[in-house]
Coordinates of C-alpha atoms in Angstrom, one line a residue:
A1 CA 48.5 127.3 16.2
G2 CA 47.9 123.7 16.7
G3 CA 49.6 122.8 13.4
M4 CA 48.3 122.6 10.0
L5 CA 45.0 121.1 11.0
G6 CA 44.5 123.5 13.7
G7 CA 43.8 120.8 16.3
Q8 CA 41.3 118.9 14.1
T9 CA 41.7 115.2 13.1
I10 CA 40.8 113.5 9.9
S11 CA 38.4 110.5 10.5
S12 CA 35.1 109.2 9.3
P13 CA 32.1 109.5 11.5
G14 CA 31.5 106.4 13.8
A15 CA 33.6 104.3 16.1
M16 CA 37.2 103.5 15.4
L17 CA 38.0 99.8 14.6
D18 CA 40.4 98.0 17.0
R19 CA 42.6 95.9 14.7
T20 CA 44.1 94.1 17.8
A21 CA 40.7 92.6 18.9
V22 CA 40.0 88.9 18.2
P23 CA 36.8 88.6 16.1
S24 CA 34.1 86.3 17.6
I25 CA 31.3 84.4 15.8
S26 CA 28.0 83.3 17.5
I27 CA 26.1 80.3 16.1
E28 CA 22.6 79.5 17.3
L29 CA 22.1 75.8 17.9
K30 CA 18.6 74.2 17.8
P31 CA 17.8 71.9 20.7
T32 CA 17.6 68.2 19.9
S33 CA 15.9 65.2 21.6
G34 CA 19.1 63.0 21.6
R35 CA 18.0 60.9 18.6
S36 CA 18.9 61.4 15.0
E37 CA 16.7 60.7 12.0
G38 CA 18.9 57.8 11.2
D39 CA 18.3 56.3 14.6
A40 CA 14.6 56.6 14.2
E41 CA 14.7 54.9 10.8
E42 CA 16.8 52.0 12.2
E43 CA 14.3 51.5 15.1
G44 CA 11.4 51.5 12.7
G45 CA 13.1 48.9 10.6
A46 CA 13.8 46.7 13.6
D47 CA 10.1 46.8 14.7
T48 CA 9.1 45.8 11.2
K49 CA 11.5 42.8 11.2
D50 CA 10.3 41.7 14.6
K51 CA 6.7 41.8 13.5
T52 CA 7.6 39.9 10.3
A53 CA 9.4 37.2 12.3
E54 CA 6.5 36.8 14.8
Q55 CA 4.1 36.5 11.9
A56 CA 6.2 33.9 10.2
M57 CA 6.4 31.9 13.5
A58 CA 2.7 32.1 14.0
E59 CA 2.0 30.9 10.4
T60 CA 4.5 28.0 10.9
E61 CA 2.8 26.9 14.1
M62 CA -0.6 27.0 12.4
A63 CA 0.7 25.0 9.5
M64 CA 2.2 22.4 11.9
K65 CA -1.1 22.0 13.7
Q66 CA -2.9 21.6 10.4
L67 CA -0.4 18.9 9.3
E68 CA -0.6 17.1 12.6
Q69 CA -4.4 17.1 12.4
Q70 CA -4.3 15.9 8.8
Q71 CA -1.9 13.1 9.8
R72 CA -4.2 12.0 12.6
E73 CA -7.2 11.9 10.3
T74 CA -5.4 9.9 7.7
E75 CA -4.2 7.4 10.3
N76 CA -7.7 7.0 11.7
T77 CA -9.0 6.4 8.2
Q78 CA -6.4 3.8 7.5
F79 CA -6.9 2.1 10.9
E80 CA -10.7 1.8 10.3
E81 CA -10.0 0.3 6.9
T82 CA -7.5 -2.2 8.4
E83 CA -10.1 -3.3 11.0
T84 CA -12.7 -3.7 8.3
E85 CA -10.3 -5.8 6.2
I86 CA -9.4 -8.1 9.1
R87 CA -13.0 -8.7 10.1
Q88 CA -14.0 -9.4 6.4
A89 CA -11.1 -11.9 6.2
I90 CA -12.4 -13.7 9.3
D91 CA -15.9 -13.8 7.9
A92 CA -14.7 -15.1 4.6
A93 CA -12.7 -18.0 6.1
P94 CA -14.9 -20.7 7.6
D95 CA -12.1 -21.9 10.0
L96 CA -11.6 -18.4 11.3
K97 CA -15.2 -17.4 11.8
E98 CA -15.3 -19.0 15.3
L99 CA -12.4 -16.7 16.3
A100 CA -14.3 -13.5 15.8
K101 CA -15.0 -13.3 19.6
N102 CA -11.3 -13.8 20.3
L103 CA -10.4 -10.6 18.5
L104 CA -10.6 -7.1 20.0
I105 CA -9.7 -4.1 17.9
D106 CA -9.7 -0.5 19.2
K107 CA -8.0 2.8 18.6
T108 CA -5.9 4.2 21.5
P109 CA -3.8 7.4 21.9
E110 CA -0.8 5.1 20.9
G111 CA -2.4 3.7 17.8
L112 CA -4.5 0.8 16.5
R113 CA -4.5 -2.1 19.0
I114 CA -5.3 -5.6 17.8
Q115 CA -5.7 -8.1 20.6
V116 CA -6.0 -11.9 20.2
I117 CA -7.4 -13.2 23.5
D118 CA -8.2 -16.5 25.1
R119 CA -11.7 -17.7 25.8
E120 CA -13.0 -20.7 27.7
G121 CA -12.5 -23.6 25.4
K122 CA -10.7 -21.5 22.8
P123 CA -7.1 -20.9 24.0
M124 CA -4.7 -19.3 21.6
F125 CA -1.7 -21.3 22.9
K126 CA -1.3 -24.7 24.3
A127 CA -1.6 -24.6 28.1
G128 CA 1.5 -23.4 29.8
S129 CA 3.5 -23.2 26.6
A130 CA 4.5 -20.8 23.8
T131 CA 3.2 -23.3 21.2
M132 CA 0.7 -21.4 19.1
M133 CA -2.5 -23.2 18.1
D134 CA -3.0 -23.6 14.3
R135 CA -6.1 -21.4 14.4
T136 CA -4.2 -18.7 16.2
A137 CA -1.4 -18.8 13.6
K138 CA -3.9 -18.4 10.8
L139 CA -5.5 -15.4 12.5
V140 CA -2.2 -13.7 13.3
A141 CA -1.1 -14.4 9.7
Q142 CA -4.2 -12.7 8.4
I143 CA -3.5 -9.7 10.6
A144 CA -0.1 -9.5 9.0
V145 CA -1.7 -9.5 5.5
A146 CA -3.9 -6.6 6.6
V147 CA -1.2 -4.4 8.1
K148 CA 1.8 -5.1 5.9
D149 CA 1.3 -2.2 3.5
L150 CA 0.9 0.4 6.3
P151 CA 3.9 2.6 7.2
N152 CA 3.3 2.4 11.0
K153 CA 5.8 0.7 13.4
V154 CA 4.5 -2.3 15.3
K155 CA 4.7 -3.2 19.0
I156 CA 4.0 -6.7 20.1
A157 CA 3.2 -7.7 23.7
G158 CA 2.3 -10.9 25.4
H159 CA 0.0 -11.0 28.5
T160 CA -0.9 -13.7 31.0
D161 CA -3.5 -14.0 33.8
S162 CA -2.5 -13.7 37.4
T163 CA -2.4 -17.4 38.2
P164 CA 1.1 -18.4 39.2
F165 CA 2.7 -20.5 36.4
R166 CA 4.4 -23.7 37.4
S167 CA 6.9 -25.1 34.9
K168 CA 9.3 -27.9 34.9
K169 CA 11.9 -25.3 34.0
K170 CA 13.3 -23.8 37.2
G171 CA 12.6 -20.1 37.5
Y172 CA 10.4 -20.1 34.4
G173 CA 7.2 -18.1 35.1
N174 CA 4.6 -15.7 33.6
W175 CA 7.2 -13.2 32.6
D176 CA 9.0 -15.8 30.5
L177 CA 5.9 -17.3 29.1
S178 CA 4.4 -13.9 28.0
S179 CA 7.7 -13.0 26.4
D180 CA 8.0 -16.3 24.5
R181 CA 4.5 -16.0 23.2
A182 CA 5.2 -12.4 22.0
Q183 CA 8.3 -13.7 20.2
V184 CA 6.3 -16.5 18.5
S185 CA 3.7 -14.0 17.4
R186 CA 6.5 -11.8 16.0
R187 CA 7.8 -14.7 13.9
V188 CA 4.3 -15.5 12.6
L189 CA 3.7 -11.9 11.6
I190 CA 7.0 -11.8 9.7
E191 CA 6.1 -15.1 7.9
G192 CA 2.8 -13.6 7.0
G193 CA 4.5 -10.7 5.2
L194 CA 5.2 -8.0 7.8
D195 CA 8.5 -6.3 7.2
P196 CA 10.8 -7.1 10.2
E197 CA 12.1 -3.5 10.1
R198 CA 8.7 -2.2 11.2
I199 CA 8.8 -4.0 14.5
A200 CA 9.6 -1.5 17.2
A201 CA 9.4 -3.6 20.3
V202 CA 8.5 -7.1 21.5
E203 CA 7.9 -7.6 25.2
G204 CA 6.3 -9.8 27.8
R205 CA 4.0 -8.1 30.4
A206 CA 3.1 -11.1 32.5
S207 CA -0.1 -10.1 34.4
R208 CA 0.8 -6.4 34.8
D209 CA -1.8 -5.1 32.3
P210 CA -4.9 -7.2 32.8
L211 CA -7.7 -6.9 30.3
L212 CA -10.2 -7.4 33.2
P213 CA -8.7 -5.6 36.2
D214 CA -11.5 -6.9 38.5
D215 CA -10.9 -10.5 37.4
T216 CA -7.2 -10.9 36.9
A217 CA -7.5 -14.7 36.9
S218 CA -9.8 -14.8 33.9
P219 CA -8.5 -16.5 30.8
R220 CA -9.4 -13.4 28.8
N221 CA -6.4 -11.7 30.3
R222 CA -4.2 -14.2 28.4
R223 CA -3.7 -12.5 25.1
I224 CA -1.3 -11.1 22.4
S225 CA -1.5 -7.4 21.7
I226 CA -0.4 -6.1 18.3
L227 CA -0.2 -2.3 18.3
L228 CA 0.2 -0.2 15.2
L229 CA 1.9 2.8 16.5
R230 CA 0.9 6.3 15.4
K231 CA 3.6 8.2 13.6
P232 CA 5.2 11.0 15.6
P233 CA 3.9 14.5 15.0
P234 CA 5.9 16.5 12.3
K235 CA 8.9 18.4 13.7
D236 CA 8.7 21.1 11.1
A237 CA 6.4 22.0 8.3
K238 CA 8.8 21.1 5.5
A239 CA 9.5 17.7 6.9
A240 CA 5.9 17.0 7.5
A241 CA 4.9 18.0 4.0
T242 CA 7.6 15.7 2.6
A243 CA 6.7 12.8 4.8
G244 CA 3.0 13.3 4.0
S245 CA 3.5 13.3 0.3
A246 CA 5.8 10.3 0.4
G247 CA 4.1 7.9 2.7
T248 CA 0.7 9.2 3.9
A249 CA -2.5 9.1 2.0
K250 CA -5.1 11.8 2.3
P251 CA -8.3 11.0 4.2
G252 CA -10.6 8.9 2.0
Q253 CA -7.6 7.8 -0.1
G254 CA -6.2 5.1 2.2
K255 CA -5.6 1.5 1.6
G256 CA -9.0 0.8 0.0
Q257 CA -10.1 4.3 -1.2
G258 CA -12.7 4.3 1.6
T259 CA -13.7 0.6 1.1
A260 CA -11.8 -2.3 2.5
P261 CA -10.4 -4.6 -0.2
L262 CA -11.3 -8.2 -0.4
P263 CA -9.3 -10.6 1.9
Q264 CA -5.9 -11.4 0.6
K265 CA -4.2 -14.8 0.7
L266 CA -0.8 -15.4 2.2
N267 CA 2.3 -15.5 0.1
K268 CA 2.7 -18.9 -1.5
D269 CA 6.2 -19.4 0.1
W270 CA 4.8 -19.0 3.6
T271 CA 5.6 -22.2 5.6
G272 CA 3.0 -21.9 8.4
P273 CA -0.7 -22.5 8.4
R274 CA -2.4 -21.0 5.4
V275 CA -5.4 -18.6 5.3
Q276 CA -7.9 -20.0 2.9

């Protein structure tokens, strides 16, 4: 009864496998912060590059300041030597000694200013004219000798007092007179050895910049100003270093190695008044 197995089935203990079921696989994922290790490495590298760039910029700025300071010290040394040389030349020339009081030399933010001024009884030009006195020409020529070897550009300005100028030429006034005197001074400087390419400007200022603001009619306001312009600050460290090595001496190694040279004579082919 019940067949050969008597109602019993042949099977191994345990649950039967369902061959029609679709197998499933579970994978446990670790939570992340949204950044990969590669991202972190890239950010760290960027931070390092930024710090390196900032450091390089700071070092460049510091080098620029040092170069600018060195340039200023060198110029001041050269300016002092130039002033000493001019004054020694005046003392060494009997016909120029009396003009020592007609000479004002000072350092300004723009550069070294050399002014040849009028005094009572000692005018630098003939009255109401751009004709330079012989003694003035000698003095200006000696200034040219003293500054001709410096690299600085030169600005020349003529000045008058505030007294209205009356001329036979219609419309000719203090503006014209101061301009003409500046041009005459330019020519004497060139004849004395100054390179024309170094002249940056020549202008007449009439009575606009009085030497004595409280006494604008004083003859001392009538003057010629010769300004040795300071060189512009370096634009970058490389350019500054190149310029410094090419045309700028170190402090104490200027025109006279710290001591002004003996007064020089003018070139023998100069056609104007000679400096003895």
